Short mmCIF file of C-alpha atoms in Angstrom, two decimals:
data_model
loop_
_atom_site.label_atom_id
_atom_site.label_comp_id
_atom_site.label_asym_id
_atom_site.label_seq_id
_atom_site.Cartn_x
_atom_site.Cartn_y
_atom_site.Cartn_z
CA UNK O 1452 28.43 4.27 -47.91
CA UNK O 1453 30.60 2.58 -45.19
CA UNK O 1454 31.36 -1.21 -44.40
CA UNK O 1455 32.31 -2.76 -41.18
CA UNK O 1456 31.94 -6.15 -39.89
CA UNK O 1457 34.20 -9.43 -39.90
CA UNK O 1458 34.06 -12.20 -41.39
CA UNK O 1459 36.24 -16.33 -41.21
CA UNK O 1460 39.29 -14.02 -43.24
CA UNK O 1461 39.45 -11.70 -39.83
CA UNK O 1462 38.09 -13.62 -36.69
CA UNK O 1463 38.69 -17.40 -35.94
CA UNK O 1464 35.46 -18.86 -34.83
CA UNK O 1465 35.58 -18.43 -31.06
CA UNK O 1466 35.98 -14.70 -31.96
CA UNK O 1467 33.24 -15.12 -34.27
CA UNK O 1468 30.31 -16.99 -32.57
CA UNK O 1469 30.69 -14.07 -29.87
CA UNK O 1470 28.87 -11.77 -32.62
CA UNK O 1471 26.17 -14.33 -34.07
CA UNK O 1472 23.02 -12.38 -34.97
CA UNK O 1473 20.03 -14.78 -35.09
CA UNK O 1474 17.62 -13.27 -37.56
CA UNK O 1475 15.28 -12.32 -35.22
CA UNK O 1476 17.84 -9.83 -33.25
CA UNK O 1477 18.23 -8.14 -36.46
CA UNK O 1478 15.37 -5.64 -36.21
CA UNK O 1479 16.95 -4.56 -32.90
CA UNK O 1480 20.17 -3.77 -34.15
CA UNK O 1481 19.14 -2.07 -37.04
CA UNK O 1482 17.34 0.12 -35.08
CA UNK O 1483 20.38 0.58 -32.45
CA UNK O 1484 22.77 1.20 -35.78
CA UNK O 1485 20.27 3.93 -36.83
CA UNK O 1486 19.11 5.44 -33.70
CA UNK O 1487 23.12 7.51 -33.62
CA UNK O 1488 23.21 10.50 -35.24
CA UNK O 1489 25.93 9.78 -37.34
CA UNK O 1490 23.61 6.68 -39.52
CA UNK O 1491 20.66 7.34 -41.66
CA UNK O 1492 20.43 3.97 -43.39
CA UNK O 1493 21.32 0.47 -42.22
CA UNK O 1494 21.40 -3.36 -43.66
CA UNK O 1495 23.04 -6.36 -41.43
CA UNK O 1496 24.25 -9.42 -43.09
CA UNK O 1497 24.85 -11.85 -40.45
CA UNK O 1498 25.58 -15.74 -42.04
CA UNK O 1499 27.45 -18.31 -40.39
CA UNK O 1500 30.91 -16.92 -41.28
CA UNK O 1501 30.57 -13.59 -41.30
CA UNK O 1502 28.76 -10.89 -39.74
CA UNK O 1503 28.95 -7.44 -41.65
CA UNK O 1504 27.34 -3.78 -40.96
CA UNK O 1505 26.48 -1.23 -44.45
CA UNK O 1506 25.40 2.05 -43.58
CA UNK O 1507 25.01 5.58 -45.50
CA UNK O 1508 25.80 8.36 -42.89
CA UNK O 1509 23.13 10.49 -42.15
CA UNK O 1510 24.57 13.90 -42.72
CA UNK O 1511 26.31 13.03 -46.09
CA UNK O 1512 25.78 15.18 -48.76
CA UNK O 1513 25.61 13.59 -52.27
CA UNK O 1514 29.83 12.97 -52.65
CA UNK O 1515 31.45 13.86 -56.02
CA UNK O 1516 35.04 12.23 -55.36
CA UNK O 1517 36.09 8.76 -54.52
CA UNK O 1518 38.94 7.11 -52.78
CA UNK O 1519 41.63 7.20 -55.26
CA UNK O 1520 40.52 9.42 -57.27
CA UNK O 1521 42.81 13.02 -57.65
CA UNK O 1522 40.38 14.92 -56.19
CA UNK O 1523 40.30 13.87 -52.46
CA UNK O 1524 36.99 13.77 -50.57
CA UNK O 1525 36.31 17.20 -48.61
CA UNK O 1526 36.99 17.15 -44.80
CA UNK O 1527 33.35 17.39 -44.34
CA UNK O 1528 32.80 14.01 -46.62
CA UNK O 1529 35.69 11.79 -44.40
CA UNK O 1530 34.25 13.37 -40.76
CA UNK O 1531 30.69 11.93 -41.78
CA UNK O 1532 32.45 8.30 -43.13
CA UNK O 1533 34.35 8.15 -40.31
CA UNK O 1534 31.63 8.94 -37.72
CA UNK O 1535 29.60 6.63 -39.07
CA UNK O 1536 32.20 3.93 -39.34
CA UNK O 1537 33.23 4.45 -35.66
CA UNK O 1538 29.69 4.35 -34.69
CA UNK O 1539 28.72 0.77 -36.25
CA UNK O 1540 32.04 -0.57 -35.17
CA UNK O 1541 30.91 0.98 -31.58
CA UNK O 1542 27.64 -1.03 -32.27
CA UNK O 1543 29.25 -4.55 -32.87
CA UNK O 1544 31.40 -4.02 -29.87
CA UNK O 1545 28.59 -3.60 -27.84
CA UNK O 1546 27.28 -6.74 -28.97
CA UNK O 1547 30.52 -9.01 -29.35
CA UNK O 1548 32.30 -7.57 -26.64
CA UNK O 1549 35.78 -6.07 -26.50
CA UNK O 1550 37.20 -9.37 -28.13
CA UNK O 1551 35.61 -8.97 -31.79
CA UNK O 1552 37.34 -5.04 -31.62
CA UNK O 1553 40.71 -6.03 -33.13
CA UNK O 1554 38.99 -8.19 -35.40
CA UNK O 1555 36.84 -5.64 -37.45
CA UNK O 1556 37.52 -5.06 -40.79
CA UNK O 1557 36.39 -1.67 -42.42
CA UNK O 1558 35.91 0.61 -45.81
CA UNK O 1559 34.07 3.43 -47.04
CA UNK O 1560 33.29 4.87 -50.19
CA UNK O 1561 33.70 3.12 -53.48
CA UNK O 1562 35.58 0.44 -51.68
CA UNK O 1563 32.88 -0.71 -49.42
CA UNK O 1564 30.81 -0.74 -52.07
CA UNK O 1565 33.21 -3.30 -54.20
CA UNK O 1566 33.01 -5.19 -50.88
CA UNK O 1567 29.53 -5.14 -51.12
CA UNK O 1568 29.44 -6.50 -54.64
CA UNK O 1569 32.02 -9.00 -54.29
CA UNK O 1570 30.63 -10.44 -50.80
CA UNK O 1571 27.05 -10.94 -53.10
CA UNK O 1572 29.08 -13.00 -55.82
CA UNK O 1573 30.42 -15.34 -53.16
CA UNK O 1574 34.20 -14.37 -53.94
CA UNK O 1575 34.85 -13.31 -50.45
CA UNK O 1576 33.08 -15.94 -49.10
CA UNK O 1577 34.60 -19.51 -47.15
CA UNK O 1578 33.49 -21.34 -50.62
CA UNK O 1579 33.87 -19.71 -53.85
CA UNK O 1580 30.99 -20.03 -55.73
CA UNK O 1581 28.63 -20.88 -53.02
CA UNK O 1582 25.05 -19.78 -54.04
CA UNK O 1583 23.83 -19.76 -50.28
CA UNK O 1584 25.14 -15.87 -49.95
CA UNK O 1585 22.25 -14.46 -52.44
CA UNK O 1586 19.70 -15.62 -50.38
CA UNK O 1587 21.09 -14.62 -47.04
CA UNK O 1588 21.45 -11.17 -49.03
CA UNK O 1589 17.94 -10.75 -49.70
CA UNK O 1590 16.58 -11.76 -46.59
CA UNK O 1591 19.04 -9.11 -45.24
CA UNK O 1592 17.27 -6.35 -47.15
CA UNK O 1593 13.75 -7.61 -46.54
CA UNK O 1594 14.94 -7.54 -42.81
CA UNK O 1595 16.40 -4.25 -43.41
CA UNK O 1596 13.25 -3.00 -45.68
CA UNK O 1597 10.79 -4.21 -43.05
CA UNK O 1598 12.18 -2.11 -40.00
CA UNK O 1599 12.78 0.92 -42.47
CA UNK O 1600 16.35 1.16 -42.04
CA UNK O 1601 17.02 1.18 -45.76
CA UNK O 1602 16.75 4.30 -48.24
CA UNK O 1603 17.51 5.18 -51.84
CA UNK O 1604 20.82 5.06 -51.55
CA UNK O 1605 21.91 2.22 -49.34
CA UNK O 1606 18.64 -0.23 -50.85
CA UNK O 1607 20.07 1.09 -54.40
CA UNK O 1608 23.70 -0.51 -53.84
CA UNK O 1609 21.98 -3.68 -52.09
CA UNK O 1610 19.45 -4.66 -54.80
CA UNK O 1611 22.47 -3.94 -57.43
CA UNK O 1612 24.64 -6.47 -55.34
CA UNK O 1613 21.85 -9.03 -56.16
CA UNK O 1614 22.16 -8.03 -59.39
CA UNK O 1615 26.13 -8.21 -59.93
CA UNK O 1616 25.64 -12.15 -58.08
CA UNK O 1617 23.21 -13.48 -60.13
CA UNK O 1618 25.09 -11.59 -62.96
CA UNK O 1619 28.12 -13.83 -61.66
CA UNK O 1620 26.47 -16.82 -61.84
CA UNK O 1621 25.21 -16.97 -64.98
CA UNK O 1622 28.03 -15.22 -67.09
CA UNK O 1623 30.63 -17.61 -65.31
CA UNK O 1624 30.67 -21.65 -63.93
CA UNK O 1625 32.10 -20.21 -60.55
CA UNK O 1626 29.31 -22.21 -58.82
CA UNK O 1627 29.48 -25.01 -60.94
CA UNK O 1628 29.31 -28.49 -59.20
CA UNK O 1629 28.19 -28.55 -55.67
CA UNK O 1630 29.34 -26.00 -53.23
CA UNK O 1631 28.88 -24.77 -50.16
CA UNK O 1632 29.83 -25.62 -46.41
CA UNK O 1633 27.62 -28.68 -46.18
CA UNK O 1634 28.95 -30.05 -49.25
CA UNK O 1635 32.47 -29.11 -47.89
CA UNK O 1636 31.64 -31.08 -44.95
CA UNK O 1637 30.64 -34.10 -46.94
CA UNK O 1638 33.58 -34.03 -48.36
CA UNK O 1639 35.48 -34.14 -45.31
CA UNK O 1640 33.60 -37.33 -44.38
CA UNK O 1641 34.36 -38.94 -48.04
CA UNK O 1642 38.15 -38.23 -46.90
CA UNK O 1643 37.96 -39.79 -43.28
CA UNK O 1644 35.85 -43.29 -44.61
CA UNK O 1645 37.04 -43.64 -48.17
CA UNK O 1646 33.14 -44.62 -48.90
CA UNK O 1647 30.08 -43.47 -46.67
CA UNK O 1648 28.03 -46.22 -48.17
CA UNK O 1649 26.82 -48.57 -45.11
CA UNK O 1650 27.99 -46.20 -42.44
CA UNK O 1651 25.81 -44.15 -40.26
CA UNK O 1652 25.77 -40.40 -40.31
CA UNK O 1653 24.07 -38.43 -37.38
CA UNK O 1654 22.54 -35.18 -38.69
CA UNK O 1655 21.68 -32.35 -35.90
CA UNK O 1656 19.60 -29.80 -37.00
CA UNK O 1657 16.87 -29.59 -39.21
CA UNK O 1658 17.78 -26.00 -41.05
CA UNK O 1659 19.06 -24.99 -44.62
CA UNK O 1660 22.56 -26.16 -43.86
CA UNK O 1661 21.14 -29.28 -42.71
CA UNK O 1662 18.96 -30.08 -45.27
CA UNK O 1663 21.73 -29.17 -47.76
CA UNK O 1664 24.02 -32.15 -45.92
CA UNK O 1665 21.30 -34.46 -45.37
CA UNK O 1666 20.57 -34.50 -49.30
CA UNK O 1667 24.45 -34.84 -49.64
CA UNK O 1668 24.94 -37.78 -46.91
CA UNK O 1669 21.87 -40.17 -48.35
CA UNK O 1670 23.37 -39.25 -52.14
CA UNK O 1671 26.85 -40.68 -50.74
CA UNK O 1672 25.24 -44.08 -49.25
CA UNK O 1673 25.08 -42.99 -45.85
CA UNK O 1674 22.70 -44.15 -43.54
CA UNK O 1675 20.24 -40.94 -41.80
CA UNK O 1676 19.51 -40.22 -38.46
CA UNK O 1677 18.12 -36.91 -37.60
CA UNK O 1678 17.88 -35.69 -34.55
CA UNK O 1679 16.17 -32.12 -34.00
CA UNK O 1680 14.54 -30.18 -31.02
CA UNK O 1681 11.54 -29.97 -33.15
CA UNK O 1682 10.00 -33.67 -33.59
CA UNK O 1683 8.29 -32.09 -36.53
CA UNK O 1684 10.77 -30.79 -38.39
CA UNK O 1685 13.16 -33.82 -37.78
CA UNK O 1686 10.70 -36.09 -39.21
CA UNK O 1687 9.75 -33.98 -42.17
CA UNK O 1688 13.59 -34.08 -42.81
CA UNK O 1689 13.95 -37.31 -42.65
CA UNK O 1690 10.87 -37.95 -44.94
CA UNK O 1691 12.14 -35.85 -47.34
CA UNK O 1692 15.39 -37.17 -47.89
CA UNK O 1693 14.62 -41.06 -46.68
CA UNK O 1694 16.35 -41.12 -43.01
CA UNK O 1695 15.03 -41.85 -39.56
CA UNK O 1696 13.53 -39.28 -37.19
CA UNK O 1697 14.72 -39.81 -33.66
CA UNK O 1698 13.68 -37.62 -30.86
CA UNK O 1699 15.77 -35.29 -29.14
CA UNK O 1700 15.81 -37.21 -25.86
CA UNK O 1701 17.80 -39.85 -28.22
CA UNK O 1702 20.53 -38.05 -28.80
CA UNK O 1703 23.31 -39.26 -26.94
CA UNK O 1704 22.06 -42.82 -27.69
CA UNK O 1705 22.40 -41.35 -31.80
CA UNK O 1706 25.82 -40.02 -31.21
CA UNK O 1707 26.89 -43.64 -29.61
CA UNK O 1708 25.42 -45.95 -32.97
CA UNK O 1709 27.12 -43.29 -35.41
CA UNK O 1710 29.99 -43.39 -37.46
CA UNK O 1711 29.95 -39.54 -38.46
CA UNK O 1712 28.50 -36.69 -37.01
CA UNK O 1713 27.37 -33.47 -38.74
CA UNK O 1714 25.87 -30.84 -36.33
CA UNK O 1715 23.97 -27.64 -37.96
CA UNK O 1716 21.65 -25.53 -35.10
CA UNK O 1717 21.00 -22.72 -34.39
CA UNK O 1718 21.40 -22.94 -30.77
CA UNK O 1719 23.53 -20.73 -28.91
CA UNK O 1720 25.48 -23.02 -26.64
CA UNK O 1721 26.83 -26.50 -26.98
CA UNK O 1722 24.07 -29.24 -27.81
CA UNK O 1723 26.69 -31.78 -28.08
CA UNK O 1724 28.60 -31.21 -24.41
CA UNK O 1725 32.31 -32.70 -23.65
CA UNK O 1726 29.81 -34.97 -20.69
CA UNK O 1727 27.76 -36.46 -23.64
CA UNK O 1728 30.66 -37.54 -25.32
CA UNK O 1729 32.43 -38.85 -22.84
CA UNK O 1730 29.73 -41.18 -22.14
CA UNK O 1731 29.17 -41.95 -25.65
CA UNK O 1732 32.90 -42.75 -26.15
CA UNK O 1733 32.58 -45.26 -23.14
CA UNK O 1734 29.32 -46.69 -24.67
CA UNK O 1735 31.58 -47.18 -27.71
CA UNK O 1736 33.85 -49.01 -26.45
CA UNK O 1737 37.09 -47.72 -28.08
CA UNK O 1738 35.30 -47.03 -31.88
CA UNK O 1739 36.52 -43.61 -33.26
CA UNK O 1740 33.86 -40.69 -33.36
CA UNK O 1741 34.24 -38.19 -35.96
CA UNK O 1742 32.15 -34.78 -35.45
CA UNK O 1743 31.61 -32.10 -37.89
CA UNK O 1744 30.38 -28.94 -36.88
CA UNK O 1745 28.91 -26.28 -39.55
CA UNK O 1746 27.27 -24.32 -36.76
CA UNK O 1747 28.24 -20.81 -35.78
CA UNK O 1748 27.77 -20.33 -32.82
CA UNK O 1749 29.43 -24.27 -32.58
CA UNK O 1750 27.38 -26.60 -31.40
CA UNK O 1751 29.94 -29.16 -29.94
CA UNK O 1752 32.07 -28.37 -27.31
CA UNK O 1753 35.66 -27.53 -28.45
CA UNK O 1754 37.41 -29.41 -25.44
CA UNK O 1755 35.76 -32.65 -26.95
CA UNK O 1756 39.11 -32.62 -29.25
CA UNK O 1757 41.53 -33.60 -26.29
CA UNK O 1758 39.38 -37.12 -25.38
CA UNK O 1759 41.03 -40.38 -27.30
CA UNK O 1760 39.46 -41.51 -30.37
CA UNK O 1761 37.14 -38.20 -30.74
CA UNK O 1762 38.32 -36.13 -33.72
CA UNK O 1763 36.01 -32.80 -34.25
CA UNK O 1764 36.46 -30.68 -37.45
CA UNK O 1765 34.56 -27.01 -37.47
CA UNK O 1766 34.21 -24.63 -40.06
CA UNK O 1767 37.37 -23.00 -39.85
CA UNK O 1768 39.12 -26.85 -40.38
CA UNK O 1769 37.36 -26.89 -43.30
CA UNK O 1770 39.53 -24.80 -45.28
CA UNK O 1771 42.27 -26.93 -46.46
CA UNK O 1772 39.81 -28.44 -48.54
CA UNK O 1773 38.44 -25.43 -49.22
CA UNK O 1774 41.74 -24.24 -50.63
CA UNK O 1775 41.80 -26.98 -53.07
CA UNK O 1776 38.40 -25.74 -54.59
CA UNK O 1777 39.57 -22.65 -54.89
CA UNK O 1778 42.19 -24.14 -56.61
CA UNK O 1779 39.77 -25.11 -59.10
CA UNK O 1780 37.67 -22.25 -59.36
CA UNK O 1781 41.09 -19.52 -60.09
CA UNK O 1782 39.92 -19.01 -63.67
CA UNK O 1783 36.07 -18.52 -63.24
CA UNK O 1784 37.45 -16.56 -60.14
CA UNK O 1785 38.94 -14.24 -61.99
CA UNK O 1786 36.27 -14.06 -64.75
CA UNK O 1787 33.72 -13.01 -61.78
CA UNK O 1788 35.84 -10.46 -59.96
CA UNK O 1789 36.34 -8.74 -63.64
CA UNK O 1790 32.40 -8.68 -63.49
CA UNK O 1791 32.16 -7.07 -60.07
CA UNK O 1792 34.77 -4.52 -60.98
CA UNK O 1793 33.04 -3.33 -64.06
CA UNK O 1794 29.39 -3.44 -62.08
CA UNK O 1795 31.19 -1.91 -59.20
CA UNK O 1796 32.74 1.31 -61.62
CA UNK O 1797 29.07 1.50 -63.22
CA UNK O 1798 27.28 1.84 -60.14
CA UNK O 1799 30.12 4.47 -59.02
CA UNK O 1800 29.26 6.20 -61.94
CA UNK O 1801 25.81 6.60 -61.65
CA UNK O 1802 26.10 7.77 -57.75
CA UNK O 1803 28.03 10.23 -59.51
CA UNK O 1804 25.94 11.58 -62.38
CA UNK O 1805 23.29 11.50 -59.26
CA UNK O 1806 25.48 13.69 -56.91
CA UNK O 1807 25.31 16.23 -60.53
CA UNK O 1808 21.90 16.76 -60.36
CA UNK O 1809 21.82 19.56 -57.67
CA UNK O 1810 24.08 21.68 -59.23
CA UNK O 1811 22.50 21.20 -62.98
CA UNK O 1812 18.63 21.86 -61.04
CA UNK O 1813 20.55 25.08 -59.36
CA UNK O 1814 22.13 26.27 -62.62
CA UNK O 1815 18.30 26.02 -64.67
CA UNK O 1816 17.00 27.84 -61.60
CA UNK O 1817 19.73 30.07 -61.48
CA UNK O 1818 19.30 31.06 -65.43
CA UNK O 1819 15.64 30.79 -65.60
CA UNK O 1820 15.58 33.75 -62.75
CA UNK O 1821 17.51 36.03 -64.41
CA UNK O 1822 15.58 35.43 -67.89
CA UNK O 1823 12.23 35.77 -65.72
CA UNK O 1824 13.44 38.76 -64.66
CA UNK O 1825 14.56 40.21 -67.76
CA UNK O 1826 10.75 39.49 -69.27
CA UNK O 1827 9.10 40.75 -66.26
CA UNK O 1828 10.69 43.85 -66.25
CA UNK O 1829 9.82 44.53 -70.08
CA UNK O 1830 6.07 43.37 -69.00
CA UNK O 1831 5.99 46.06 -66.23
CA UNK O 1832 7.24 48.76 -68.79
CA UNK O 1833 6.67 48.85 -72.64
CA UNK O 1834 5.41 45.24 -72.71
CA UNK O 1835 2.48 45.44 -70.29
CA UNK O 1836 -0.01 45.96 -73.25
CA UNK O 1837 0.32 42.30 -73.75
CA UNK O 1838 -2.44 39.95 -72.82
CA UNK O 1839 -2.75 36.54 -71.42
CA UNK O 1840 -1.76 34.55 -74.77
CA UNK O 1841 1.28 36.27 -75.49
CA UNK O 1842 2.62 36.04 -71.76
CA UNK O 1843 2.10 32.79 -71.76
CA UNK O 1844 4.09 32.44 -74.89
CA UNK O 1845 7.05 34.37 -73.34
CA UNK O 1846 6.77 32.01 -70.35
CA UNK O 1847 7.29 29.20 -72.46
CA UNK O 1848 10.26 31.09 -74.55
CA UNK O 1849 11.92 31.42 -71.21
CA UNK O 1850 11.75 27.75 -70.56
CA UNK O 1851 12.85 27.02 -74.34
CA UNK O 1852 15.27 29.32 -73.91
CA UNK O 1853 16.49 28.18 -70.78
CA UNK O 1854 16.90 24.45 -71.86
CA UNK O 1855 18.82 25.71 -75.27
CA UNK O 1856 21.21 27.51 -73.52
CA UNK O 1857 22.25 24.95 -70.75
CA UNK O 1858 21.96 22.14 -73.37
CA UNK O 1859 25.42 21.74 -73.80
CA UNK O 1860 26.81 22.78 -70.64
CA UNK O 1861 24.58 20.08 -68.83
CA UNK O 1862 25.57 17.26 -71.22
CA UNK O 1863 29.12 17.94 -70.96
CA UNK O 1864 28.97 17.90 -67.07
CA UNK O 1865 26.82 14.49 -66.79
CA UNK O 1866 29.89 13.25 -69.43
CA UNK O 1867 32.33 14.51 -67.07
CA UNK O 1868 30.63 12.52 -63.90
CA UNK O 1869 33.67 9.69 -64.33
CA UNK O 1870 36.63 12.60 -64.41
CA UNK O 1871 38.58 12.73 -61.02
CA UNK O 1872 38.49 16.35 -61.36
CA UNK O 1873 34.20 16.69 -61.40
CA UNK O 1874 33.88 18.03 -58.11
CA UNK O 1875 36.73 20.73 -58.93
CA UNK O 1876 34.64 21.91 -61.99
CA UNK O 1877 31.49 21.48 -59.89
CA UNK O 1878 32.90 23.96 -57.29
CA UNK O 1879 34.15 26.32 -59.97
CA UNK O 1880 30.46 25.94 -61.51
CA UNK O 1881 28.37 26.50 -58.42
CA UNK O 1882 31.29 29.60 -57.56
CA UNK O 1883 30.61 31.22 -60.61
CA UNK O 1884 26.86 31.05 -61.33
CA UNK O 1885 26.28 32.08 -57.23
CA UNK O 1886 24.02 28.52 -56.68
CA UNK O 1887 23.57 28.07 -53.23
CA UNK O 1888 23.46 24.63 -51.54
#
């Protein structure tokens, strides 16, 4: 398996929003990732902070070594990694332009699979202990599932990623309290007023994120406006959590009357422009505006920073405080990357004891010949008075036989699957009984 991607610890956000995949491109780009010759399976996570490729090469044979481990991986096993990794980096480029290509961040192996594991218990992500990762996860591998891009092996290491998460969450209290971005964010407006209650907070965007901060704004004491392209959405927003709907025509008129504003869209360019806010800091008449964007791509213009009296915090200004809850969260931390470690060495083991099962199905072949051979031999010459009955029963002695004799040898190899030197005894194995790939 190979990993490449980046993610808010690689790319800064301008780098970032360059290589947004809406859920809807996905299909495309798994199909683009597994249309090269080098890829036979594919899943894309693509979340507001990072955007990450997982891929099994096509041409990989089942591996018996591991990075780190004494016996190196052939020169056959690190061409088809590295083919593969070059060719989904060469896919992300061709999305994200030359810009994300100093920015990727890539594994393969064992190691992209602790990546794996540790991206699905929210340790790698912005906010430890965030529970929004699991379900960005799945719907990765239904997206993945539905265009057919993911096999046994690749769907095997995703659905046990789901696994080692929810493992995560309830063996430690990593997630315990509320956290995510959107609580993040609220936080960030409990530092700037001290107390939301009887201020106004301008919500844009009707999605998870947003529904996540609208619950978190109206459970401070802020006052709710939401404002969404969708009049239908907006309003079942606002019904839900006990703000007022305003249409999207009203939005520059929403951004004057707020105190706070938290923008979460989807959109892929600026909904909140440095024009609109130039107006609405005129119509404000010298009142400070504080914007928070949680949207990747942004949603408010950058350049909106340099204006008086405008002060605009994004996702990547919202790790100080993230840094404090990580603070926090070292212990529980460490109690969930223990977990992922031991899930990732288990899975690791069973790829192994899978990569086994050619040779032990060649050595029962191989030994079941030659005792075929031996009986049929005898049959031809002073055995072929037998009948039916007893050749069945020397049929079945040669399978008894074979399974006695291999008993030991068999058990003893699956027992060796976690020994650095298994694919040395492998070779030796396959060398001396003549089995043939």
């Amino acid at each position: 398996m190979i990993f490449v991607g980046l993610s808010h610890k690689t790319a800064p956000i301008e780098v970032r929003e360059r290589l947004a995949i809406g859920r809807s491109q996905l299909p495309e780009v798994l199909a683009r990732l597994t249309a090269h010759p080098a890829i036979g399976e594919a899943l894309v996570l693509s979340t507001c902070n990072r955007v990450e490729v997982y891929a099994s090469p096509r041409q990989m044979s089942p591996g018996l070594t591991r990075p780190g481990s004494a016996a190196p991986p052939s020169e056959e096993e690190a061409s088809h990694h590295n083919e593969a990794l070059r060719a989904a980096a060469s896919v992300l480029v061709g999305i994200g332009g030359d810009a994300v290509r100093g920015h990727l961040a890539g594994c393969v192996g064992s190691e992209a699979v602790l990546h794996l594991f540790r991206v699905a218990a929210s340790l790698d992500s912005m906010v430890v202990g965030e529970p929004q990762i699991l379900g960005q996860m799945k719907d990765a591998i239904e997206v993945a599932r539905g265009a057919k891009t993911l096999g046994a092996r690749l769907g095997r290491a995703a659905h046990r990623a789901i696994k080692v998460g929810k493992r995560v969450r309830t063996e430690t209290a990593i997630g315990a309290g509320q956290v995510s971005v959107s609580s993040v964010a609220i936080d960030l407006a409990r530092q700037i007023f001290t107390d939301l209650a009887g201020h106004t907070a301008l919500l844009i965007g009707a999605g998870e994120m947003a529904e996540a901060a609208s619950k978190l704004l109206v459970r401070a004491g802020a006052r709710l406006v939401v404002v969404n392209r969708s009049p239908e959405r907006a309003a079942a927003l606002a019904r839900e959590v006990g703000g007022e709907p305003r249409p999207w025509a009203e939005l520059e008129r929403a951004v004057v009357e707020a105190d706070i504003v938290v923008s979460s869209t989807s959109s892929p360019s600026y909904v909140v422009t440095l024009d609109l806010v130039r107006r609405a800091r005129k119509a404000r008449r010298g009142r400070s505006l504080f914007l928070i964007d949680i949207a990747v791509p942004r949603d408010i213009d950058p350049a909106v920073n340099k204006l008086d009296n405008v002060y605009l915090y994004d996702v990547d200004d919202l790790s100080q405080i993230v840094a404090q809850s990580v603070e926090g969260r070292a212990a529980e931390a460490a109690r969930a990357e223990a977990i992922v470690v031991d899930e990732a060495q288990a899975f690791e083991a069973w790829t192994l004891e899978r990569a086994l099962t050619p040779t032990i199905v060649g050595l029962r072949a191989r030994t079941r010949s030659i005792l075929a051979g031996e009986v049929e031999r005898s049959l031809a010459g002073k055995l072929r008075h037998l009948g039916p009955a007893e050749r069945q029963a020397l049929a079945l002695m040669i399978d008894a036989a074979t399974n006695k004799l291999l008993h030991v040898p068999t058990t003893r190899l699956r027992a060796m699957a976690s020994d650095p030197r298994v694919a040395e005894h492998v070779d030796s194995l396959r060398e001396l009984f003549a089995i043939d790939d």
